[in-house]
mmCIF file with all atom_site columns, C-alpha atoms in Angstrom:
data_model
loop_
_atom_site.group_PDB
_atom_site.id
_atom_site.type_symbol
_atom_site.label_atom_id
_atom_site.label_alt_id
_atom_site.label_comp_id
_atom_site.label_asym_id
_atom_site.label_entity_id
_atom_site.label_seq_id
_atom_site.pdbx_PDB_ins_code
_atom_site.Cartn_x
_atom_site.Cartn_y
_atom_site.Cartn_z
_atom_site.occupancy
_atom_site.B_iso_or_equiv
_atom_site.pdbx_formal_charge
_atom_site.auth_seq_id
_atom_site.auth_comp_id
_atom_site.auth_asym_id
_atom_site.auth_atom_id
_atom_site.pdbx_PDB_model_num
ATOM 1   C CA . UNK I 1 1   ? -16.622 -6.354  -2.124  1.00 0.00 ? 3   UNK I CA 1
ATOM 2   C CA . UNK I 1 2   ? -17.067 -2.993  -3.053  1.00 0.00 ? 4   UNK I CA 1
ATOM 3   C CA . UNK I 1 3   ? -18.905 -1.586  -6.052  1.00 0.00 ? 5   UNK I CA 1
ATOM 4   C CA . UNK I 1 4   ? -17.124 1.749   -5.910  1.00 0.00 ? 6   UNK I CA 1
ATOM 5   C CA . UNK I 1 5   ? -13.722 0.085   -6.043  1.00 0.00 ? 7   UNK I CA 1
ATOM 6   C CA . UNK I 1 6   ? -14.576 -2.404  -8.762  1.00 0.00 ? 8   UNK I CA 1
ATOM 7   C CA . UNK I 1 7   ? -15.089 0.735   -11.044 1.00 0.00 ? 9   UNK I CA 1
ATOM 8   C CA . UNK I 1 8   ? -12.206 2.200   -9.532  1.00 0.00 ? 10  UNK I CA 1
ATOM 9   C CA . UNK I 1 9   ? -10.430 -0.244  -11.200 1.00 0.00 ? 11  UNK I CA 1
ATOM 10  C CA . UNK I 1 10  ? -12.376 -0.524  -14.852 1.00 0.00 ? 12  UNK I CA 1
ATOM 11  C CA . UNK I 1 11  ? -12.171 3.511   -14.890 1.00 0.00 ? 13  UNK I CA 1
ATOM 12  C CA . UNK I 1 12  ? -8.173  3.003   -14.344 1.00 0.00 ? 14  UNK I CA 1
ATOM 13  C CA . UNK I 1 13  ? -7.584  0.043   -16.798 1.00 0.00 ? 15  UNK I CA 1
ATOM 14  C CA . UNK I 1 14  ? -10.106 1.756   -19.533 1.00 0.00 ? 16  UNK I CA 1
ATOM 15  C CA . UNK I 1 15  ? -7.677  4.836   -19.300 1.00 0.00 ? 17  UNK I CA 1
ATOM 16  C CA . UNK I 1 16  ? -4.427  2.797   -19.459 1.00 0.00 ? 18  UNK I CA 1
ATOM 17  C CA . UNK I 1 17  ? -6.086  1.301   -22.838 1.00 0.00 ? 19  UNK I CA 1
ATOM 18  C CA . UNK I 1 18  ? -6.788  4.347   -23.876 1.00 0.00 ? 20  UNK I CA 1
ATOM 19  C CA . UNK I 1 19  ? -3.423  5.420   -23.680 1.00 0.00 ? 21  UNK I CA 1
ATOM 20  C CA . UNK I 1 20  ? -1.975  2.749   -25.744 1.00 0.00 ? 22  UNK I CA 1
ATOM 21  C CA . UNK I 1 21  ? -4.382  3.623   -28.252 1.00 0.00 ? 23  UNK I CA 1
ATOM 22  C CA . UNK I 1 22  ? -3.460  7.034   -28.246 1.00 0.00 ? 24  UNK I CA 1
ATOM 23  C CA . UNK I 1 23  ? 0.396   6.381   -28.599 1.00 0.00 ? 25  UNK I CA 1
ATOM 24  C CA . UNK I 1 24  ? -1.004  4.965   -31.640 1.00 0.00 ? 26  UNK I CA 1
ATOM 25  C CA . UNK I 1 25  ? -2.334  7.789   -33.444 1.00 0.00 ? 27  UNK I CA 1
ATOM 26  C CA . UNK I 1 26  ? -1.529  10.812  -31.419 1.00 0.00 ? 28  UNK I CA 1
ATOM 27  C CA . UNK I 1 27  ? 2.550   10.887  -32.303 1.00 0.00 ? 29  UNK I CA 1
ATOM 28  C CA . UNK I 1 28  ? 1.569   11.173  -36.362 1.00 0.00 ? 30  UNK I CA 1
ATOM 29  C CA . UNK I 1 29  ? 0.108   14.362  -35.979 1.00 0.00 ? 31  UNK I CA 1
ATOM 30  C CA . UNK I 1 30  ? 3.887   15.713  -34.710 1.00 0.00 ? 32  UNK I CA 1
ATOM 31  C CA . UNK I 1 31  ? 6.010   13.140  -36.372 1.00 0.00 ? 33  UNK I CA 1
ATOM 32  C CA . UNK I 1 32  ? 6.298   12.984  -40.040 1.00 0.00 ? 34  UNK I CA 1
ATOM 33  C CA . UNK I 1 33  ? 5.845   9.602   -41.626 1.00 0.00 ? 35  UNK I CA 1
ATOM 34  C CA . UNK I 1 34  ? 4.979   7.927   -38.185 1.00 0.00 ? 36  UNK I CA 1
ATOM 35  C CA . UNK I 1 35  ? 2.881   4.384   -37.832 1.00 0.00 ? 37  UNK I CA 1
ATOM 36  C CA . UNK I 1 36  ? 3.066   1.605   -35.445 1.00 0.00 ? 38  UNK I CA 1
ATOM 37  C CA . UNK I 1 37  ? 4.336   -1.162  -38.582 1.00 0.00 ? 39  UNK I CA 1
ATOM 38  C CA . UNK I 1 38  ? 6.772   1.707   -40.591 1.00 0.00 ? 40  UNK I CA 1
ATOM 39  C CA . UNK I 1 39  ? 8.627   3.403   -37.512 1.00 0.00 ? 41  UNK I CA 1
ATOM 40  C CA . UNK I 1 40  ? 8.080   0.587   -35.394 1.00 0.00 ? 42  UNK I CA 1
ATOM 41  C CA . UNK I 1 41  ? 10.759  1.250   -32.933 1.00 0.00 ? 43  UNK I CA 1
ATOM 42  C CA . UNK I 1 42  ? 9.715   4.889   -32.365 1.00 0.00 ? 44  UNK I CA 1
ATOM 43  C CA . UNK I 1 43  ? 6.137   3.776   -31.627 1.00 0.00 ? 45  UNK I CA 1
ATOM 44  C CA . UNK I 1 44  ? 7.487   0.880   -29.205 1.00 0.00 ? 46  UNK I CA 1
ATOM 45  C CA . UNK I 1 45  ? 9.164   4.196   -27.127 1.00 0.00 ? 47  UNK I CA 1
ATOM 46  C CA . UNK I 1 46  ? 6.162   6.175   -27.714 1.00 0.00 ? 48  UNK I CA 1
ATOM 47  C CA . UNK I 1 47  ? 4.165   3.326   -26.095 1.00 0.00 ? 49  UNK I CA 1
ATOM 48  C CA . UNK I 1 48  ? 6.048   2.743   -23.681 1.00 0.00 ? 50  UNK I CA 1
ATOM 49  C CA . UNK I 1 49  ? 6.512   5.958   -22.011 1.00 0.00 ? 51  UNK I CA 1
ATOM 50  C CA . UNK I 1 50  ? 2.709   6.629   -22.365 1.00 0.00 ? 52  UNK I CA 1
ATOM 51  C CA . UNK I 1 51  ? 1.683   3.242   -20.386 1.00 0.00 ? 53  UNK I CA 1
ATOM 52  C CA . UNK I 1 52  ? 4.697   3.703   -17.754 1.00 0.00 ? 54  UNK I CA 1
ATOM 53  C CA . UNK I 1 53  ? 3.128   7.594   -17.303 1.00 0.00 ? 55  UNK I CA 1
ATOM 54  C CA . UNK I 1 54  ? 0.055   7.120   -16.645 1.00 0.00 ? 56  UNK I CA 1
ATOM 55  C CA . UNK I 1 55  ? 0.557   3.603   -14.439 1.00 0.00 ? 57  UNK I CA 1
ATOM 56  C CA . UNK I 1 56  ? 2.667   6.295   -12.327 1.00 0.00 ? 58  UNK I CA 1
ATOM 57  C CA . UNK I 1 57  ? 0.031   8.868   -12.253 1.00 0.00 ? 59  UNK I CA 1
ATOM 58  C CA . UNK I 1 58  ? -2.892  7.051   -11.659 1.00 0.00 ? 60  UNK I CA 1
ATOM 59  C CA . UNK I 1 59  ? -0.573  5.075   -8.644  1.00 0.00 ? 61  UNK I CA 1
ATOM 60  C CA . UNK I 1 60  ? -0.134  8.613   -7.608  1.00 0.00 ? 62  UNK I CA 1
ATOM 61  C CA . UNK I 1 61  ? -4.221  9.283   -7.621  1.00 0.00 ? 63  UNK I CA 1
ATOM 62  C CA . UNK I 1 62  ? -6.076  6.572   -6.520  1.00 0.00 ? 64  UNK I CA 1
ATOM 63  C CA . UNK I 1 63  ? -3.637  5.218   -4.510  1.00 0.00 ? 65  UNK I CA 1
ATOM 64  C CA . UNK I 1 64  ? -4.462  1.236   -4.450  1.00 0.00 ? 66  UNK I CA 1
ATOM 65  C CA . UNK I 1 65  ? -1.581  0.064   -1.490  1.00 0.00 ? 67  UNK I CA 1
ATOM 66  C CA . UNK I 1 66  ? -1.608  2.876   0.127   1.00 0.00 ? 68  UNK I CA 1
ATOM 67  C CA . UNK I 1 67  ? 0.213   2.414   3.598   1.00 0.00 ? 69  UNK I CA 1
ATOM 68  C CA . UNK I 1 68  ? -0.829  3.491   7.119   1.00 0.00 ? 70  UNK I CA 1
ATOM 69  C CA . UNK I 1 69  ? 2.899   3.813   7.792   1.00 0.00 ? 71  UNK I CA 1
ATOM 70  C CA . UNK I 1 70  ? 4.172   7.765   6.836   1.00 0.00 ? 72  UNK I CA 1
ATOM 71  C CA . UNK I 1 71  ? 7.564   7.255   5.511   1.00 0.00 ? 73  UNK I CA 1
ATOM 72  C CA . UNK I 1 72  ? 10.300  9.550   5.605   1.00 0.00 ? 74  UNK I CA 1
ATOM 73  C CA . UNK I 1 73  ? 11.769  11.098  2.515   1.00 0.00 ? 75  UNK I CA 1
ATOM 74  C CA . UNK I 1 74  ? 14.991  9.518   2.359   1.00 0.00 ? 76  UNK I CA 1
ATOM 75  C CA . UNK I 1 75  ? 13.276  6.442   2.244   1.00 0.00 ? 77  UNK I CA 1
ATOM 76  C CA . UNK I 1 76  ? 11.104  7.277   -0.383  1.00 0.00 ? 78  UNK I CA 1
ATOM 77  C CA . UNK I 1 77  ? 14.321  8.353   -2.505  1.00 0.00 ? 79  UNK I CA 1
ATOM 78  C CA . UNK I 1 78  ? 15.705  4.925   -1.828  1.00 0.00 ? 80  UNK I CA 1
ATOM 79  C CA . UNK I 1 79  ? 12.609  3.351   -3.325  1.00 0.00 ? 81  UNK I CA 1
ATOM 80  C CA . UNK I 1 80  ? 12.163  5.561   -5.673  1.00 0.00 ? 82  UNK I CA 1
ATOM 81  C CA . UNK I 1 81  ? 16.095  4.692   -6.509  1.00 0.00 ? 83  UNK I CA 1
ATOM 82  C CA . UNK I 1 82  ? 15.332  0.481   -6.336  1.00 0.00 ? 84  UNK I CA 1
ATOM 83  C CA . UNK I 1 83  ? 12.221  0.696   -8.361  1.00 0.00 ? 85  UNK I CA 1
ATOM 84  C CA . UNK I 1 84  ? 14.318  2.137   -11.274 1.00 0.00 ? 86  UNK I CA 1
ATOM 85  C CA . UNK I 1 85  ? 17.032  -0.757  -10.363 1.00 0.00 ? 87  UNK I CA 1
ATOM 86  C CA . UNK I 1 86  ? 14.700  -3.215  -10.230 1.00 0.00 ? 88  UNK I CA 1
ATOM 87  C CA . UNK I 1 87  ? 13.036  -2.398  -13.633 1.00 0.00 ? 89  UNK I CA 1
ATOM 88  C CA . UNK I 1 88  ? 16.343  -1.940  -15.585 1.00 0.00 ? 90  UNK I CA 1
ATOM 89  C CA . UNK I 1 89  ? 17.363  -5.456  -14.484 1.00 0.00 ? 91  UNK I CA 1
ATOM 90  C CA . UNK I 1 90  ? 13.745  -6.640  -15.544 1.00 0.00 ? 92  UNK I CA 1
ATOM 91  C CA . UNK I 1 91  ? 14.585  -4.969  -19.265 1.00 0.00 ? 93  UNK I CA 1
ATOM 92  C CA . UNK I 1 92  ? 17.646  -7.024  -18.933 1.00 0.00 ? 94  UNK I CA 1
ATOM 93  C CA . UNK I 1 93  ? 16.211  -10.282 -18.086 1.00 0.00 ? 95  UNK I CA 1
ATOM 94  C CA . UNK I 1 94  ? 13.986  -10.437 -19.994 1.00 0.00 ? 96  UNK I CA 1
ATOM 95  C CA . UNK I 1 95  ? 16.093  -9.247  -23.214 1.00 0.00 ? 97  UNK I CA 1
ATOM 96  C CA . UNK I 1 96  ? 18.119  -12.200 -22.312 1.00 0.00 ? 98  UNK I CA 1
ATOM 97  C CA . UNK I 1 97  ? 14.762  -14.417 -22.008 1.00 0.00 ? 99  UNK I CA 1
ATOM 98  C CA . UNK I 1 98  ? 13.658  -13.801 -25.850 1.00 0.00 ? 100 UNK I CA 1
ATOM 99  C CA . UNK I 1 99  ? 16.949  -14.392 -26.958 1.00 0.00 ? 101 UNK I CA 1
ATOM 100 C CA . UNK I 1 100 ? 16.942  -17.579 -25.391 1.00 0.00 ? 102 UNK I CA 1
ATOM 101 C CA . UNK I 1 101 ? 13.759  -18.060 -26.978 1.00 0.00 ? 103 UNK I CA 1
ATOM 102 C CA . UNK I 1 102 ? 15.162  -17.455 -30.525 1.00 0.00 ? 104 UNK I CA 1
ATOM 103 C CA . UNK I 1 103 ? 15.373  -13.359 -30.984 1.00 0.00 ? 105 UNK I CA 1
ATOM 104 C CA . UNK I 1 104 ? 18.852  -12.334 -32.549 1.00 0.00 ? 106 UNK I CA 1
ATOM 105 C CA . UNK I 1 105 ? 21.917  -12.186 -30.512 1.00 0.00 ? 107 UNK I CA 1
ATOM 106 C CA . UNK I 1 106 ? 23.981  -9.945  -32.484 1.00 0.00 ? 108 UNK I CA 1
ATOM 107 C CA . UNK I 1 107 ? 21.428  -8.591  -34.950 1.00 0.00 ? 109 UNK I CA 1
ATOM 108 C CA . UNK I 1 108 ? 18.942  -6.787  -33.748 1.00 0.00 ? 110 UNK I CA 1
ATOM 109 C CA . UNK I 1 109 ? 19.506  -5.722  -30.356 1.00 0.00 ? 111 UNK I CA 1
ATOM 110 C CA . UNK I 1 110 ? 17.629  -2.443  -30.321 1.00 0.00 ? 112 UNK I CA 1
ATOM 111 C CA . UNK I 1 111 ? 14.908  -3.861  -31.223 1.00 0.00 ? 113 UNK I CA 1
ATOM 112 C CA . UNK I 1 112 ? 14.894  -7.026  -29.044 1.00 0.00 ? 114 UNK I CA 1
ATOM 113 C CA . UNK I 1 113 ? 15.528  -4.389  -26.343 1.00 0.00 ? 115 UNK I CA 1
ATOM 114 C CA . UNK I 1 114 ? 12.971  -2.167  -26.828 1.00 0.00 ? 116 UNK I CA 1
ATOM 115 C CA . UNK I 1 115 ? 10.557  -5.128  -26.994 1.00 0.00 ? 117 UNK I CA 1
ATOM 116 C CA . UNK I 1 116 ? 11.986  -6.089  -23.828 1.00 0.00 ? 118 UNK I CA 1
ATOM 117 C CA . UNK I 1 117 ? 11.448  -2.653  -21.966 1.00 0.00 ? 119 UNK I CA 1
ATOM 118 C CA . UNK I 1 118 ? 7.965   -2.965  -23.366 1.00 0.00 ? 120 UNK I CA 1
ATOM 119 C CA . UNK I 1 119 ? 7.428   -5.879  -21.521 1.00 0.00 ? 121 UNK I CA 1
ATOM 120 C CA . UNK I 1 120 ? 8.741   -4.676  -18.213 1.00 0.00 ? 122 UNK I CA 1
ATOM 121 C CA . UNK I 1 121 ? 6.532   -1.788  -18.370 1.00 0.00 ? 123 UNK I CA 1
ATOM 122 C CA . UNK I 1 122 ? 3.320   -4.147  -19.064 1.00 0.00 ? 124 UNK I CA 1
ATOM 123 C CA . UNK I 1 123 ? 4.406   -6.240  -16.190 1.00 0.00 ? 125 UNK I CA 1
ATOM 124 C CA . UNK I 1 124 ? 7.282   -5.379  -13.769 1.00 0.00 ? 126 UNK I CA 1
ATOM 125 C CA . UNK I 1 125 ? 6.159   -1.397  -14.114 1.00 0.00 ? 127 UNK I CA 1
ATOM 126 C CA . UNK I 1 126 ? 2.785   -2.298  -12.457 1.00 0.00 ? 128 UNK I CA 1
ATOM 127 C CA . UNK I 1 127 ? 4.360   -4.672  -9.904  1.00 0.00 ? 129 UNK I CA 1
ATOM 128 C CA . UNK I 1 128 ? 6.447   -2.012  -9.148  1.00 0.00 ? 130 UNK I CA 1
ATOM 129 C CA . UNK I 1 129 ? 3.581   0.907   -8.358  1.00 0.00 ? 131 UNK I CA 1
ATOM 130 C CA . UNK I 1 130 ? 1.414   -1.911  -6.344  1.00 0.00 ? 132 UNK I CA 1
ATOM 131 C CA . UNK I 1 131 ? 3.841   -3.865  -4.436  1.00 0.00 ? 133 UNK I CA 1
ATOM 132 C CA . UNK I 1 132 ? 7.342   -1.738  -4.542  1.00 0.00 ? 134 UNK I CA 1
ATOM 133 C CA . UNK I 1 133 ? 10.551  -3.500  -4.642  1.00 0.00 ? 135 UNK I CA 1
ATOM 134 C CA . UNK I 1 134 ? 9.310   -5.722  -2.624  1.00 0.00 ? 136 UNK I CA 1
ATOM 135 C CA . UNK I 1 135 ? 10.226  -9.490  -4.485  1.00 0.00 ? 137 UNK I CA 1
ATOM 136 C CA . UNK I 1 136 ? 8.653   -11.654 -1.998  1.00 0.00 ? 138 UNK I CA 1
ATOM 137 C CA . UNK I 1 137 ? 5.253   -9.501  -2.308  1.00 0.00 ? 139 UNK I CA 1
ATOM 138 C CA . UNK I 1 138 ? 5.378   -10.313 -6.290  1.00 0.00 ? 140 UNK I CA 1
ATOM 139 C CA . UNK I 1 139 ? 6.220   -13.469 -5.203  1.00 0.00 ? 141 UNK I CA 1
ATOM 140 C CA . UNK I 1 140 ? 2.859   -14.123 -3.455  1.00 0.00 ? 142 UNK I CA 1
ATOM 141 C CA . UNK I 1 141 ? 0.790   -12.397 -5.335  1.00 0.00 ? 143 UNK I CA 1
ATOM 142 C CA . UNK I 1 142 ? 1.752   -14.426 -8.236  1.00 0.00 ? 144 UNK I CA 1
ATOM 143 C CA . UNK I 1 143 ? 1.363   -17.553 -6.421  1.00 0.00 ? 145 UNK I CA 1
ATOM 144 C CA . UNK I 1 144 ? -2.074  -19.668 -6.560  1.00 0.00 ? 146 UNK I CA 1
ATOM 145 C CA . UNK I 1 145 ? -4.745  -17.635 -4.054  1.00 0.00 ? 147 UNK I CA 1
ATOM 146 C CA . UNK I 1 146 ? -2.297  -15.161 -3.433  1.00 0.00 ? 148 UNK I CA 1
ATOM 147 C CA . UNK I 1 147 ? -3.817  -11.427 -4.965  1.00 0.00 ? 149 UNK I CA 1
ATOM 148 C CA . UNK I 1 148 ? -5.250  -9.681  -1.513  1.00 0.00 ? 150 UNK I CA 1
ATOM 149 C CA . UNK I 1 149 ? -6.776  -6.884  -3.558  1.00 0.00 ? 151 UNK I CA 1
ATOM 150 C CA . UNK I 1 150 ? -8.997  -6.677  -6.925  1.00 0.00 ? 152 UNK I CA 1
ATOM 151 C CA . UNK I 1 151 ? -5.781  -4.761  -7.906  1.00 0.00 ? 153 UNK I CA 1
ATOM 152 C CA . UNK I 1 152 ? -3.664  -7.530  -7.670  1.00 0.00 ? 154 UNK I CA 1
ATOM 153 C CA . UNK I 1 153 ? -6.155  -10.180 -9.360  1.00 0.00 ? 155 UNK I CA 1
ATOM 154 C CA . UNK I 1 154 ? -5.725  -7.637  -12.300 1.00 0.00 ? 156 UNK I CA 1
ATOM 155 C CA . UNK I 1 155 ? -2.010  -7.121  -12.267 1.00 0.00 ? 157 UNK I CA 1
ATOM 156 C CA . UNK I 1 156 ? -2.081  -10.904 -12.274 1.00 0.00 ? 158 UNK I CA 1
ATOM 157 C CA . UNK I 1 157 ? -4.182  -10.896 -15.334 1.00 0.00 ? 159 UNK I CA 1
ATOM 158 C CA . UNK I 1 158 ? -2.647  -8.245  -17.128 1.00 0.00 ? 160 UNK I CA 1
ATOM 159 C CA . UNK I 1 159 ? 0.648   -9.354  -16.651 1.00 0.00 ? 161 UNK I CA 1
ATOM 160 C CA . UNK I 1 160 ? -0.202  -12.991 -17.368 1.00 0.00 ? 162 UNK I CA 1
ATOM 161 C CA . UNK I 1 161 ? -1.820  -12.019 -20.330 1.00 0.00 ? 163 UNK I CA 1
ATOM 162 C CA . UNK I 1 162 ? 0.537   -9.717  -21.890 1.00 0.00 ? 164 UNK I CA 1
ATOM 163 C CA . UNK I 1 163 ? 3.316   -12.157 -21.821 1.00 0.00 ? 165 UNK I CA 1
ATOM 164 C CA . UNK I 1 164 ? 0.882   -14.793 -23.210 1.00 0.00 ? 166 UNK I CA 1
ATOM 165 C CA . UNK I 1 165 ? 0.341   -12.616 -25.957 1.00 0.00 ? 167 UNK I CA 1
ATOM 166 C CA . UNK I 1 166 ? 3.956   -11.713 -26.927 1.00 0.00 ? 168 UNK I CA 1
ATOM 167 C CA . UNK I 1 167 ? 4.288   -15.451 -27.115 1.00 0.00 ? 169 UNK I CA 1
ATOM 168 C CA . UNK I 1 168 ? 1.528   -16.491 -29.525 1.00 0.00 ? 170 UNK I CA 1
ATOM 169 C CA . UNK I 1 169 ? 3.150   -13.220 -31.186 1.00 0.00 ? 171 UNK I CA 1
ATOM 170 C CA . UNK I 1 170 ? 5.863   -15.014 -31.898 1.00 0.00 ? 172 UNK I CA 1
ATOM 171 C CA . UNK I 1 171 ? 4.378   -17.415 -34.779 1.00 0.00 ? 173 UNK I CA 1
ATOM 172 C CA . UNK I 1 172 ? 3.658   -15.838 -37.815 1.00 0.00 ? 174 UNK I CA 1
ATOM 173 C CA . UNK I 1 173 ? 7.619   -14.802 -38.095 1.00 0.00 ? 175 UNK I CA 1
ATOM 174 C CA . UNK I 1 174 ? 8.507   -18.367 -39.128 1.00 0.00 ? 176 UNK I CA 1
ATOM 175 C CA . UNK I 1 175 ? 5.870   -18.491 -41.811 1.00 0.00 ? 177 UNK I CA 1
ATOM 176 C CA . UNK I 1 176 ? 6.647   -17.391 -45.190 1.00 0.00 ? 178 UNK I CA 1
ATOM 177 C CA . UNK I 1 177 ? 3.788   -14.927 -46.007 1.00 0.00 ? 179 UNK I CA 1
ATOM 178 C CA . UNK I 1 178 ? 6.268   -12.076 -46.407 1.00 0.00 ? 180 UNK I CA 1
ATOM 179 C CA . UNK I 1 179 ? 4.206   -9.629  -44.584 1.00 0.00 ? 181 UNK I CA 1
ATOM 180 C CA . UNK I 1 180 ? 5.559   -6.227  -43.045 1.00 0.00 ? 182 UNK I CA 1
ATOM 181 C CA . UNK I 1 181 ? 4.729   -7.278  -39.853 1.00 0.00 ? 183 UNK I CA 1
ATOM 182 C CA . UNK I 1 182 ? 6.370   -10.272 -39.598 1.00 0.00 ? 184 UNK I CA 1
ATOM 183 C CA . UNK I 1 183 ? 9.461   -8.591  -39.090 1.00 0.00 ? 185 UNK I CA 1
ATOM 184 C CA . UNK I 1 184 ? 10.895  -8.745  -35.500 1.00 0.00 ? 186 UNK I CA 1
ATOM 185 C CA . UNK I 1 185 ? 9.698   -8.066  -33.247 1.00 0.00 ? 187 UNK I CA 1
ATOM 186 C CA . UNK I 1 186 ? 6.489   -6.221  -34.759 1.00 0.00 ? 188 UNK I CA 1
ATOM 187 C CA . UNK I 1 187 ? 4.103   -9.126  -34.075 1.00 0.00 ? 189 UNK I CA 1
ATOM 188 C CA . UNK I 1 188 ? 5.384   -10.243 -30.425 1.00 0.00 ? 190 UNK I CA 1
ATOM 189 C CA . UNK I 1 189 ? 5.191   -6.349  -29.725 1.00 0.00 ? 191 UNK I CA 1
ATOM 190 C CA . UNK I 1 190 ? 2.012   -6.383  -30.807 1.00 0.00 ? 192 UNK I CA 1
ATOM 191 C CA . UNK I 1 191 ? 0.970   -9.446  -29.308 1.00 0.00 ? 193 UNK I CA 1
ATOM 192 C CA . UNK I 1 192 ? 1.746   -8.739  -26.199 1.00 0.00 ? 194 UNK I CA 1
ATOM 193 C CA . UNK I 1 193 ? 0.126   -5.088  -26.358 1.00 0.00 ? 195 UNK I CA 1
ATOM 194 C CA . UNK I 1 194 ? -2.995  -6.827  -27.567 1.00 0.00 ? 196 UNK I CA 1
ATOM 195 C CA . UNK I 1 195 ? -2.977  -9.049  -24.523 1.00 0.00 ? 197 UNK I CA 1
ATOM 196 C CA . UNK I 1 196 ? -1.989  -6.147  -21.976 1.00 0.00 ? 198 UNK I CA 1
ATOM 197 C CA . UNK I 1 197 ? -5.693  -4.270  -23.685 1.00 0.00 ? 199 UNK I CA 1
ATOM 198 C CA . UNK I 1 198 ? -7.007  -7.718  -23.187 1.00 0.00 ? 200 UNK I CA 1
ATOM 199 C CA . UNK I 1 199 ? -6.148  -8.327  -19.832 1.00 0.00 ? 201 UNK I CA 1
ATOM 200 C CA . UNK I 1 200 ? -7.240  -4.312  -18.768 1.00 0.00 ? 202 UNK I CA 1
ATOM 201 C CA . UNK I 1 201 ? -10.787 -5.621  -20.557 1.00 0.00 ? 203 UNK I CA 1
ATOM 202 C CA . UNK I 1 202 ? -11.154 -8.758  -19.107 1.00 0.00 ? 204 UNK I CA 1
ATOM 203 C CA . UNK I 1 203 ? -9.895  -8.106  -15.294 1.00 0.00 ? 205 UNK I CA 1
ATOM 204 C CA . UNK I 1 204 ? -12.763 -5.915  -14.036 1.00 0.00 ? 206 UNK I CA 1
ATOM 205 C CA . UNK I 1 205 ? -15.462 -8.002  -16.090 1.00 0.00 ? 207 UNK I CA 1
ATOM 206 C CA . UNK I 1 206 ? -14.028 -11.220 -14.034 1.00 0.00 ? 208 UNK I CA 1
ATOM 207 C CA . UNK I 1 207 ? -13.836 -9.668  -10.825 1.00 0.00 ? 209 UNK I CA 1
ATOM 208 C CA . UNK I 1 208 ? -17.184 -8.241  -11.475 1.00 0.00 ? 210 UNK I CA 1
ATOM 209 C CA . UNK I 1 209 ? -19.208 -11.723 -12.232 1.00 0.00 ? 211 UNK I CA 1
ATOM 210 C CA . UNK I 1 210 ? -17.157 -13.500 -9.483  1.00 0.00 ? 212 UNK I CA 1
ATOM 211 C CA . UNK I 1 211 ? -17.194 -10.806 -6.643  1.00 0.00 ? 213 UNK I CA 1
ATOM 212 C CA . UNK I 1 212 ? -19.283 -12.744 -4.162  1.00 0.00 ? 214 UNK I CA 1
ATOM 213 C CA . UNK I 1 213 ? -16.779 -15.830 -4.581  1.00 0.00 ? 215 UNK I CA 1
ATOM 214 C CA . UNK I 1 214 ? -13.867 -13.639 -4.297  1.00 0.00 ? 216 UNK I CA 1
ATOM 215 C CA . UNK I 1 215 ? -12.364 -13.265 -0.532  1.00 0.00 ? 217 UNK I CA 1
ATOM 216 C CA . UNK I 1 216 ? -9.512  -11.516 0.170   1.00 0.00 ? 218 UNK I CA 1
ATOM 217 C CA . UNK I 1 217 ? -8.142  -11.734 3.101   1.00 0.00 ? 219 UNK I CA 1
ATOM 218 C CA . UNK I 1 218 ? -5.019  -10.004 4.829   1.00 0.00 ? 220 UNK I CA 1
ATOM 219 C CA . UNK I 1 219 ? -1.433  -12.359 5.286   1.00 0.00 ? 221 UNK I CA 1
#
């Protein structure tokens, strides 16, 4: 396994951590009266736009799947056109998903929402720039052995880690501490943005100490 593509891929999740950090604290120099906990919801756009930006860009630039196949450019209008499908329909599911799991039905559903396209853009975003619209390529990528590509052991990190974050989010709102973040969904949000920074972290630093186990192979 290459060196040069191992920091490739730190250099690329370092900057996508960086720009969740910067959606942070950038947007109060512009916006009056702007935090992550006081105008939550504007900071869960902020973020999201920022991360979803630069996953395109840097897809763009290094160029991780890149195909040997030239494709024409009404087909890549037509992907272009089922990659936003296919991540409007991930918002959806998975805004049905934390309701199911408790969130408000009625109450609420900007924010549950919002959380939701926050999550699609930590997960089915990057899906989306690796593998395209292609389900049975998440499929196998998120099945055991199945990541061909350092880039795909860290989408199946990141992703897996974001969503395990959002969860263990979800347990202080119960409690009654009475803090400003405990109101929905401020610590899942933050939970699972934790675990996306986590993930970024932890991907290259795993690939790194296991590279001569690791064996990719083409299917």
């Amino acid at each position: 396994m290459r060196e040069a593509e191992i920091r490739r891929l730190l250099v690329a999740n370092l900057l996508r951590a960086l720009s969740i950090v910067l959606a942070a604290v950038v947007p109060a120099f512009f916006l009056d009266g702007f935090s992550v906990l006081g105008t939550h919801l504007t900071w869960l756009c902020v973020c999201s736009v920022c991360v979803a930006a630069l996953n395109v860009i840097l897809h763009l630039v290094l160029k991780p799947s890149q195909s040997p196949k030239r494709s024409s450019f009404a087909h890549k209008i037509s992907r272009f056109l089922k990659c936003c499908i296919y991540f409007f329909m991930s918002c959806i599911l998975f805004h049905a998903i934390i309701v199911l799991y408790g969130a408000p039905l009625i109450e609420s559903v900007t924010e549950t929402f919002l959380f939701a396209v926050l999550l699609s853009t930590f997960t089915t975003l990057q899906c989306l720039c690796l593998l395209g619209p292609n389900i049975q390529a998440w499929i196998r990528v998120f099945s055991k052995n199945g990541a061909m590509s350092i880039w795909e052991s860290s989408l199946q990190m990141t992703s897996v880690c974001s969503i395990l974050g959002a969860w263990f989010g979800a347990f202080p709102i119960p409690l009654d501490w009475d803090r400003p973040w405990q109101v929905w969904p401020i610590s899942c949000s933050l939970g699972a943005t934790f675990g996306y920074m986590a993930g970024l972290i932890i991907a290259p630093l795993w690939i790194h100490w296991n590279r001569k186990q690791l064996t990719y192979k083409s299917r």
